[in-house]
């Protein structure tokens, strides 16, 4: 697969730029506990996150679906003030982003995390990075893997979808990228396994952020 005229890179957030898993797990386990529901080991959340907060809550409450909305509200109320407790960028991410700013490529973040949380996390952890667009989940726009939000971001940037690399760590990201007409690049340092990424349409797999530059050079 050869990329043609890549002008922008779109990043997922959770599991791609930042390891947010423990903060998410702590917030959801607290919400479950307050409603008398069983909690989960942190690692279990690797397979519960990625499809938006509504789906996360439905997965977390299990057979108690009548409590899903209350648990979601409790989770969001707590999490919005606790997004920066244990969350950290993955090794090599800050350096990668700084180097990308010297290339002339435009940078974008698109997450299924609620929009305000997405903006707050990005501004806190990457204050020196000039992202052209930062988008999270908003009412009225379907969450990933639907391509709607991704295509909105591309229009806002004035760049055709085929001129994007899309970096993500889940099948949701790979399917979203393909549906939008972008080039899916799976990253293995996040929440899911390489096999899932390949089976979901990843055109390339990278194992460390610095490998992105070799990928860009090979396909220049």
XYZ file of N, CA and C in Angstrom:
660
model
N 0.846 -1.188 0.000
C 0.000 0.000 0.000
C 0.883 1.241 0.000
N 0.677 2.129 -0.962
C 1.438 3.365 -1.047
C 0.495 4.537 -0.797
N 0.864 5.383 0.136
C 0.079 6.572 0.396
C 0.348 7.605 -0.694
N -0.660 8.394 -0.989
C -0.516 9.428 -2.000
C -0.819 10.782 -1.363
N 0.180 11.650 -1.325
C -0.023 13.045 -0.929
C -0.697 13.165 0.437
N -0.070 12.614 1.461
C -0.580 12.741 2.818
C -0.368 14.169 3.297
N -1.444 14.796 3.734
C -1.400 16.190 4.175
C -1.753 16.367 5.645
N -2.332 15.341 6.264
C -2.801 15.482 7.642
C -2.783 14.136 8.342
N -2.702 14.200 9.663
C -2.774 13.000 10.489
C -3.850 13.211 11.538
N -4.762 12.261 11.613
C -5.825 12.277 12.603
C -5.501 11.231 13.662
N -5.580 11.627 14.929
C -5.285 10.746 16.040
C -6.533 10.466 16.858
N -6.723 9.203 17.198
C -7.594 8.854 18.312
C -6.903 9.347 19.584
N -7.633 9.419 20.691
C -7.049 9.904 21.951
C -6.754 8.764 22.919
N -7.802 8.161 23.490
C -7.602 7.108 24.493
C -6.944 5.892 23.854
N -5.804 5.490 24.397
C -5.124 4.319 23.871
C -4.231 4.606 22.692
N -4.227 5.844 22.226
C -3.385 6.220 21.091
C -2.404 7.324 21.477
N -2.916 8.435 21.957
C -2.042 9.490 22.462
C -1.778 9.318 23.956
N -2.821 9.038 24.722
C -2.700 8.935 26.179
C -3.185 7.587 26.683
N -2.531 7.117 27.743
C -3.049 5.975 28.483
C -4.004 6.508 29.541
N -5.264 6.436 29.256
C -6.324 6.981 30.113
C -7.047 5.900 30.906
N -6.595 4.671 30.798
C -7.397 3.536 31.253
C -7.706 3.583 32.750
N -6.715 3.889 33.589
C -6.947 3.845 35.029
C -7.912 4.938 35.477
N -7.805 6.138 34.920
C -8.758 7.193 35.289
C -10.179 6.822 34.878
N -10.323 6.231 33.698
C -11.648 5.786 33.245
C -12.173 4.687 34.161
N -11.321 3.703 34.451
C -11.738 2.589 35.305
C -12.131 3.072 36.697
N -11.348 3.968 37.266
C -11.663 4.461 38.606
C -13.001 5.200 38.628
N -13.247 5.999 37.594
C -14.496 6.758 37.543
C -15.693 5.841 37.348
N -15.565 4.851 36.471
C -16.688 3.953 36.239
C -16.903 3.016 37.418
N -15.833 2.503 38.007
C -16.001 1.631 39.177
C -16.658 2.383 40.334
N -16.319 3.646 40.489
C -16.977 4.461 41.518
C -18.474 4.561 41.244
N -18.841 4.827 39.976
C -20.257 4.941 39.611
C -20.989 3.615 39.848
N -20.357 2.524 39.486
C -20.964 1.210 39.704
C -21.145 0.937 41.195
N -20.135 1.258 41.962
C -20.175 1.028 43.408
C -21.316 1.809 44.050
N -21.495 3.048 43.618
C -22.559 3.876 44.185
C -23.949 3.340 43.859
N -24.049 2.533 42.810
C -25.343 1.949 42.445
C -25.432 0.473 42.816
N -24.510 0.017 43.663
C -24.575 -1.348 44.166
C -24.243 -2.407 43.142
N -23.478 -2.051 42.122
C -23.137 -2.981 41.052
C -21.692 -3.439 41.161
N -21.377 -4.612 40.623
C -20.010 -5.126 40.699
C -19.032 -4.248 39.918
N -17.817 -4.151 40.440
C -16.756 -3.411 39.773
C -15.918 -4.360 38.904
N -15.039 -3.773 38.110
C -14.199 -4.544 37.183
C -12.731 -4.277 37.455
N -11.912 -5.268 37.140
C -10.474 -5.051 37.125
C -10.144 -4.020 36.047
N -9.095 -3.247 36.276
C -8.736 -2.183 35.334
C -8.544 -2.744 33.933
N -7.888 -3.872 33.807
C -7.574 -4.406 32.479
C -8.822 -4.746 31.679
N -9.921 -5.049 32.367
C -11.162 -5.375 31.664
C -11.669 -4.194 30.855
N -11.331 -2.997 31.277
C -11.807 -1.807 30.571
C -11.164 -1.634 29.205
N -10.080 -2.354 28.934
C -9.492 -2.297 27.590
C -10.511 -2.671 26.518
N -11.419 -3.567 26.869
C -12.391 -4.071 25.903
C -13.780 -3.476 26.114
N -13.890 -2.543 27.051
C -15.171 -1.889 27.296
C -15.196 -0.473 26.740
N -14.029 0.152 26.640
C -13.952 1.528 26.152
C -13.826 1.539 24.639
N -13.947 2.734 24.063
C -13.678 2.915 22.645
C -14.880 3.238 21.794
N -16.084 2.961 22.306
C -17.292 3.176 21.513
C -18.203 4.246 22.103
N -17.638 5.090 22.943
C -18.417 6.185 23.503
C -18.926 5.879 24.900
N -19.269 6.942 25.627
C -19.626 6.806 27.038
C -20.956 6.085 27.228
N -21.882 6.220 26.307
C -23.168 5.530 26.441
C -22.968 4.020 26.359
N -22.150 3.585 25.408
C -21.875 2.161 25.266
C -21.055 1.649 26.434
N -20.104 2.444 26.899
C -19.314 2.052 28.069
C -20.222 1.763 29.255
N -21.168 2.647 29.519
C -22.073 2.452 30.650
C -22.932 1.208 30.469
N -23.420 0.980 29.263
C -24.245 -0.201 29.012
C -23.450 -1.482 29.213
N -22.203 -1.473 28.778
C -21.365 -2.652 28.994
C -21.077 -2.862 30.472
N -20.837 -1.766 31.188
C -20.440 -1.872 32.585
C -21.564 -2.388 33.479
N -22.806 -2.014 33.203
C -23.905 -2.415 34.099
C -24.396 -3.833 33.822
N -23.937 -4.429 32.728
C -24.305 -5.818 32.440
C -25.797 -5.994 32.294
N -26.355 -6.903 33.083
C -27.779 -7.219 32.958
C -28.674 -6.144 33.583
N -28.077 -5.168 34.246
C -28.873 -4.116 34.894
C -28.976 -2.891 33.988
N -29.504 -3.089 32.812
C -29.559 -2.012 31.830
C -30.427 -0.841 32.283
N -31.337 -1.087 33.192
C -32.187 -0.005 33.684
C -31.366 1.044 34.452
N -30.153 0.679 34.846
C -29.291 1.606 35.588
C -28.239 2.278 34.699
N -28.239 1.940 33.421
C -27.166 2.418 32.545
C -27.091 3.936 32.486
N -28.215 4.589 32.367
C -28.182 6.044 32.220
C -27.758 6.719 33.522
N -28.226 6.216 34.651
C -27.826 6.790 35.936
C -26.340 6.586 36.188
N -25.836 5.419 35.851
C -24.410 5.139 36.013
C -23.591 6.034 35.089
N -24.069 6.213 33.864
C -23.355 7.093 32.931
C -23.269 8.511 33.465
N -24.371 9.021 33.972
C -24.373 10.395 34.487
C -23.414 10.538 35.661
N -23.422 9.556 36.554
C -22.517 9.601 37.707
C -21.062 9.533 37.250
N -20.816 8.658 36.296
C -19.468 8.525 35.738
C -18.988 9.845 35.135
N -19.806 10.442 34.287
C -19.398 11.671 33.605
C -19.198 12.819 34.587
N -20.067 12.916 35.585
C -19.959 13.985 36.566
C -18.628 13.914 37.309
N -18.211 12.698 37.644
C -16.945 12.511 38.361
C -15.755 12.625 37.416
N -15.852 11.954 36.279
C -14.697 11.863 35.386
C -14.277 13.226 34.848
N -15.219 14.108 34.585
C -14.856 15.400 33.992
C -13.921 16.204 34.894
N -13.919 15.901 36.186
C -13.021 16.578 37.120
C -11.831 15.703 37.523
N -11.733 14.514 36.924
C -10.666 13.582 37.295
C -10.056 12.933 36.051
N -9.889 13.724 35.004
C -9.313 13.198 33.751
C -7.791 13.213 33.753
N -7.186 13.799 34.786
C -5.741 14.013 34.772
C -5.055 13.473 36.022
N -5.653 12.467 36.654
C -5.094 11.921 37.889
C -3.945 10.972 37.588
N -4.216 9.953 36.789
C -3.175 8.971 36.428
C -2.893 8.951 34.931
N -3.707 9.626 34.155
C -3.523 9.656 32.697
C -2.161 10.248 32.350
N -1.502 9.619 31.375
C -0.219 10.111 30.897
C -0.090 9.829 29.396
N 0.649 10.658 28.674
C 0.959 10.331 27.280
C 1.803 9.059 27.223
N 1.627 8.288 26.172
C 2.481 7.128 25.957
C 3.911 7.579 25.652
N 4.848 6.713 25.955
C 6.255 7.000 25.684
C 6.448 7.369 24.214
N 7.112 8.477 23.988
C 7.432 8.905 22.636
C 6.383 9.770 21.975
N 5.195 9.868 22.562
C 4.120 10.654 21.940
C 4.429 12.150 21.932
N 4.814 12.755 23.051
C 5.102 14.196 23.001
C 6.188 14.544 21.993
N 7.245 13.731 21.936
C 8.326 13.986 20.992
C 7.856 13.824 19.544
N 7.025 12.812 19.301
C 6.479 12.602 17.965
C 5.657 13.801 17.514
N 4.803 14.305 18.405
C 3.947 15.431 18.041
C 4.771 16.690 17.783
N 5.773 16.914 18.606
C 6.631 18.074 18.384
C 7.339 17.986 17.037
N 7.818 16.804 16.699
C 8.502 16.641 15.418
C 7.532 16.792 14.250
N 6.315 16.289 14.419
C 5.329 16.412 13.348
C 5.022 17.871 13.032
N 5.085 18.733 14.028
C 4.786 20.145 13.784
C 5.818 20.807 12.866
N 6.970 20.168 12.699
C 7.994 20.722 11.819
C 7.853 20.229 10.383
N 6.913 19.313 10.137
C 6.807 18.687 8.823
C 5.860 19.400 7.873
N 5.008 20.276 8.412
C 3.997 20.916 7.578
C 2.695 20.145 7.504
N 2.657 18.943 8.095
C 1.413 18.179 8.139
C 0.457 18.802 9.155
N -0.819 18.779 8.832
C -1.831 19.250 9.777
C -2.196 18.107 10.713
N -2.552 18.474 11.954
C -2.808 17.486 12.999
C -4.217 17.659 13.554
N -4.849 16.526 13.844
C -6.235 16.528 14.307
C -6.404 15.433 15.353
N -7.276 15.677 16.325
C -7.682 14.652 17.283
C -9.183 14.449 17.151
N -9.589 13.190 17.059
C -11.014 12.874 17.051
C -11.250 11.690 17.976
N -12.085 11.886 18.979
C -12.297 10.880 20.016
C -13.774 10.648 20.250
N -14.096 9.444 20.715
C -15.448 9.166 21.193
C -15.652 9.631 22.633
N -14.603 10.131 23.265
C -14.733 10.735 24.586
C -15.571 12.014 24.449
N -16.421 12.353 25.430
C -17.186 13.594 25.331
C -16.294 14.788 24.977
N -16.846 15.706 24.209
C -16.034 16.766 23.609
C -15.270 17.584 24.645
N -15.943 18.018 25.707
C -15.261 18.856 26.693
C -14.110 18.111 27.356
N -14.308 16.818 27.646
C -13.229 16.026 28.239
C -12.064 15.887 27.262
N -12.386 15.689 25.982
C -11.342 15.565 24.961
C -10.497 16.832 24.899
N -11.158 17.973 24.840
C -10.442 19.253 24.755
C -9.602 19.487 26.007
N -10.174 19.209 27.173
C -9.447 19.431 28.423
C -8.197 18.567 28.519
N -8.324 17.302 28.144
C -7.178 16.393 28.214
C -6.086 16.818 27.236
N -6.467 17.143 26.017
C -5.471 17.543 25.013
C -4.758 18.827 25.437
N -5.506 19.807 25.889
C -4.882 21.076 26.271
C -3.982 20.915 27.500
N -4.338 19.984 28.385
C -3.526 19.780 29.583
C -2.214 19.078 29.257
N -2.283 18.024 28.457
C -1.099 17.198 28.229
C -0.249 17.648 27.051
N -0.843 18.388 26.131
C -0.096 18.800 24.936
C -0.273 20.296 24.678
N 0.067 21.143 25.653
C -0.196 22.578 25.500
C 0.614 23.237 24.397
N 1.722 22.638 24.020
C 2.589 23.245 23.008
C 2.308 22.723 21.599
N 1.359 21.810 21.472
C 1.084 21.204 20.169
C -0.057 21.957 19.484
N 0.157 22.311 18.243
C -0.844 23.080 17.481
C -1.726 22.126 16.687
N -2.752 21.593 17.335
C -3.728 20.775 16.626
C -4.670 21.690 15.850
N -4.914 21.355 14.591
C -5.803 22.171 13.763
C -7.257 21.962 14.137
N -7.603 20.759 14.560
C -8.968 20.443 14.988
C -8.890 19.477 16.157
N -9.705 19.701 17.175
C -9.895 18.765 18.283
C -11.388 18.526 18.406
N -11.803 17.288 18.244
C -13.226 16.964 18.310
C -13.445 15.758 19.215
N -14.461 15.856 20.061
C -14.926 14.723 20.830
C -16.378 14.437 20.493
N -16.979 13.562 21.278
C -18.366 13.184 21.036
C -19.288 14.345 21.399
N -20.191 14.653 20.469
C -21.206 15.680 20.703
C -22.565 15.122 20.319
N -23.593 15.620 20.958
C -24.946 15.168 20.642
C -25.265 15.463 19.186
N -25.932 14.530 18.539
C -26.363 14.727 17.164
C -25.397 14.216 16.126
N -24.189 13.819 16.551
C -23.203 13.261 15.621
C -22.905 11.832 16.065
N -23.134 10.840 15.207
C -22.883 9.451 15.604
C -21.426 9.235 16.011
N -21.234 8.389 17.009
C -19.875 8.086 17.449
C -19.207 7.143 16.452
N -17.884 7.064 16.530
C -17.150 6.082 15.755
C -17.640 4.681 16.109
N -17.711 3.760 15.156
C -17.054 3.762 13.842
C -17.797 4.496 12.736
N -18.953 5.102 13.018
C -19.574 5.944 11.990
C -18.576 7.031 11.585
N -18.471 7.339 10.305
C -17.451 8.281 9.848
C -17.848 9.741 9.955
N -19.052 10.031 10.428
C -19.590 11.389 10.366
C -18.668 12.432 10.997
N -18.267 12.200 12.246
C -17.422 13.168 12.933
C -16.064 13.317 12.280
N -15.534 12.217 11.778
C -14.250 12.248 11.083
C -14.342 13.100 9.825
N -15.405 12.948 9.099
C -15.586 13.722 7.865
C -15.824 15.202 8.171
N -16.503 15.496 9.289
C -16.667 16.893 9.702
C -15.298 17.510 9.963
N -14.446 16.783 10.663
C -13.098 17.284 10.954
C -12.319 17.533 9.670
N -12.428 16.617 8.716
C -11.718 16.796 7.447
C -12.200 18.046 6.717
N -13.515 18.271 6.727
C -14.050 19.473 6.074
C -13.572 20.736 6.782
N -13.551 20.703 8.106
C -13.087 21.864 8.853
C -11.626 22.185 8.522
N -10.853 21.164 8.211
C -9.445 21.357 7.894
C -9.221 21.642 6.414
N -10.253 21.430 5.609
C -10.133 21.681 4.185
C -9.253 20.679 3.464
N -9.235 19.442 3.955
C -8.382 18.399 3.389
C -9.246 17.184 3.063
N -9.046 16.607 1.901
C -9.819 15.444 1.485
C -9.466 14.238 2.357
N -10.436 13.375 2.652
C -10.172 12.221 3.511
C -9.018 11.345 3.031
N -8.876 11.183 1.715
C -7.807 10.314 1.214
C -6.411 10.853 1.482
N -6.331 12.093 1.938
C -5.038 12.690 2.256
C -4.705 12.623 3.750
N -5.458 11.794 4.492
C -5.239 11.610 5.935
C -4.660 10.237 6.247
N -3.713 10.191 7.181
C -3.456 8.985 7.949
C -4.290 9.077 9.215
N -4.855 7.949 9.619
C -5.684 7.897 10.821
C -5.042 6.889 11.762
N -4.511 7.355 12.900
C -3.870 6.482 13.877
C -4.838 6.163 15.003
N -5.023 4.875 15.263
C -5.897 4.444 16.338
C -5.500 3.088 16.866
N -6.095 2.702 17.999
C -5.680 1.472 18.675
C -6.767 0.412 18.751
N -7.927 0.645 18.135
C -9.023 -0.324 18.236
C -9.652 -0.595 16.877
N -10.444 -1.647 16.830
C -11.185 -1.953 15.611
C -12.137 -0.823 15.260
N -12.662 -0.147 16.271
C -13.545 0.995 16.035
C -12.837 2.050 15.197
N -11.576 2.341 15.527
C -10.810 3.336 14.770
C -10.528 2.872 13.352
N -10.140 1.624 13.198
C -9.801 1.129 11.865
C -11.030 1.152 10.957
N -12.169 0.756 11.497
C -13.393 0.747 10.690
C -13.855 2.169 10.386
N -13.681 3.079 11.337
C -14.045 4.474 11.103
C -13.181 5.066 10.002
N -11.879 4.831 10.079
C -10.967 5.360 9.058
C -11.333 4.850 7.675
N -11.587 3.552 7.571
C -11.932 2.976 6.274
C -13.244 3.542 5.750
N -14.226 3.685 6.628
C -15.528 4.215 6.210
C -15.422 5.659 5.738
N -14.472 6.401 6.316
C -14.289 7.807 5.942
C -13.413 7.978 4.710
N -12.776 6.898 4.265
C -11.876 6.994 3.122
C -10.476 7.440 3.490
N -10.124 7.322 4.785
C -8.777 7.645 5.243
C -7.928 6.375 5.293
N -6.642 6.531 5.566
C -5.727 5.399 5.646
C -5.576 4.964 7.100
N -6.097 3.768 7.471
C -6.037 3.322 8.864
C -4.635 2.803 9.218
N -4.076 3.345 10.297
C -2.791 2.888 10.820
C -3.020 2.443 12.258
N -2.835 1.149 12.516
C -3.050 0.628 13.857
C -1.820 0.785 14.720
N -2.024 1.185 15.978
C -0.921 1.306 16.933
C -1.084 0.229 18.001
N 0.027 -0.429 18.346
C -0.062 -1.583 19.245
C 0.253 -1.257 20.691
N 0.556 0.018 20.995
C 0.864 0.356 22.389
C -0.388 0.672 23.191
N -1.562 0.606 22.574
C -2.793 1.006 23.243
C -3.539 -0.129 23.905
N -4.868 -0.146 23.709
C -5.727 -1.017 24.491
C -6.011 -2.380 23.848
N -5.702 -2.550 22.570
C -6.087 -3.782 21.887
C -4.886 -4.465 21.243
N -5.135 -5.622 20.642
C -4.069 -6.439 20.076
C -3.906 -6.181 18.576
N -2.706 -6.522 18.090
C -2.398 -6.325 16.672
C -3.359 -7.091 15.773
N -3.720 -8.295 16.162
C -4.610 -9.093 15.325
C -5.935 -8.391 15.090
N -6.492 -7.801 16.124
C -7.755 -7.067 15.975
C -7.605 -5.928 14.973
N -6.501 -5.216 15.046
C -6.280 -4.076 14.155
C -6.169 -4.541 12.708
N -5.411 -5.596 12.494
C -5.254 -6.115 11.119
C -6.585 -6.615 10.572
N -7.324 -7.352 11.391
C -8.600 -7.905 10.939
C -9.641 -6.815 10.687
N -9.425 -5.641 11.261
C -10.379 -4.537 11.117
C -9.992 -3.563 10.017
N -8.924 -3.884 9.275
C -8.613 -3.088 8.094
C -7.394 -2.199 8.167
N -6.542 -2.367 9.184
C -5.336 -1.535 9.256
C -4.475 -1.752 8.016
N -4.087 -0.664 7.365
C -3.190 -0.752 6.217
C -1.743 -0.939 6.666
N -1.427 -0.369 7.818
C -0.107 -0.518 8.411
C -0.262 -0.637 9.911
N 0.722 -1.266 10.544
C 0.811 -1.391 11.994
C 2.125 -0.758 12.437
N 2.060 0.066 13.494
C 3.295 0.582 14.081
C 3.307 0.252 15.568
N 4.519 0.020 16.094
C 4.676 -0.456 17.462
C 5.251 0.594 18.400
N 5.695 1.713 17.855
C 6.221 2.813 18.664
C 5.983 4.100 17.884
N 5.703 5.210 18.570
C 5.417 6.456 17.856
C 6.472 6.871 16.847
N 7.756 6.606 17.126
C 8.782 7.056 16.176
C 8.697 6.325 14.845
N 8.029 5.175 14.804
C 7.896 4.431 13.553
C 7.010 5.152 12.551
N 6.231 6.105 13.014
C 5.400 6.876 12.082
C 6.240 7.586 11.048
N 7.404 8.082 11.433
C 8.237 8.852 10.507
C 8.840 7.958 9.429
N 9.210 6.742 9.810
C 9.699 5.807 8.805
C 8.592 5.462 7.821
N 7.372 5.339 8.329
C 6.243 5.057 7.460
C 6.005 6.184 6.478
N 6.082 7.416 6.964
C 5.892 8.559 6.086
C 7.011 8.657 5.056
N 8.231 8.389 5.460
C 9.362 8.464 4.525
C 9.276 7.380 3.462
N 8.859 6.189 3.849
C 8.758 5.087 2.894
C 7.704 5.356 1.832
N 6.709 6.158 2.201
C 5.591 6.406 1.282
C 5.563 7.840 0.788
N 6.697 8.517 0.890
C 6.772 9.915 0.416
C 6.682 9.957 -1.104
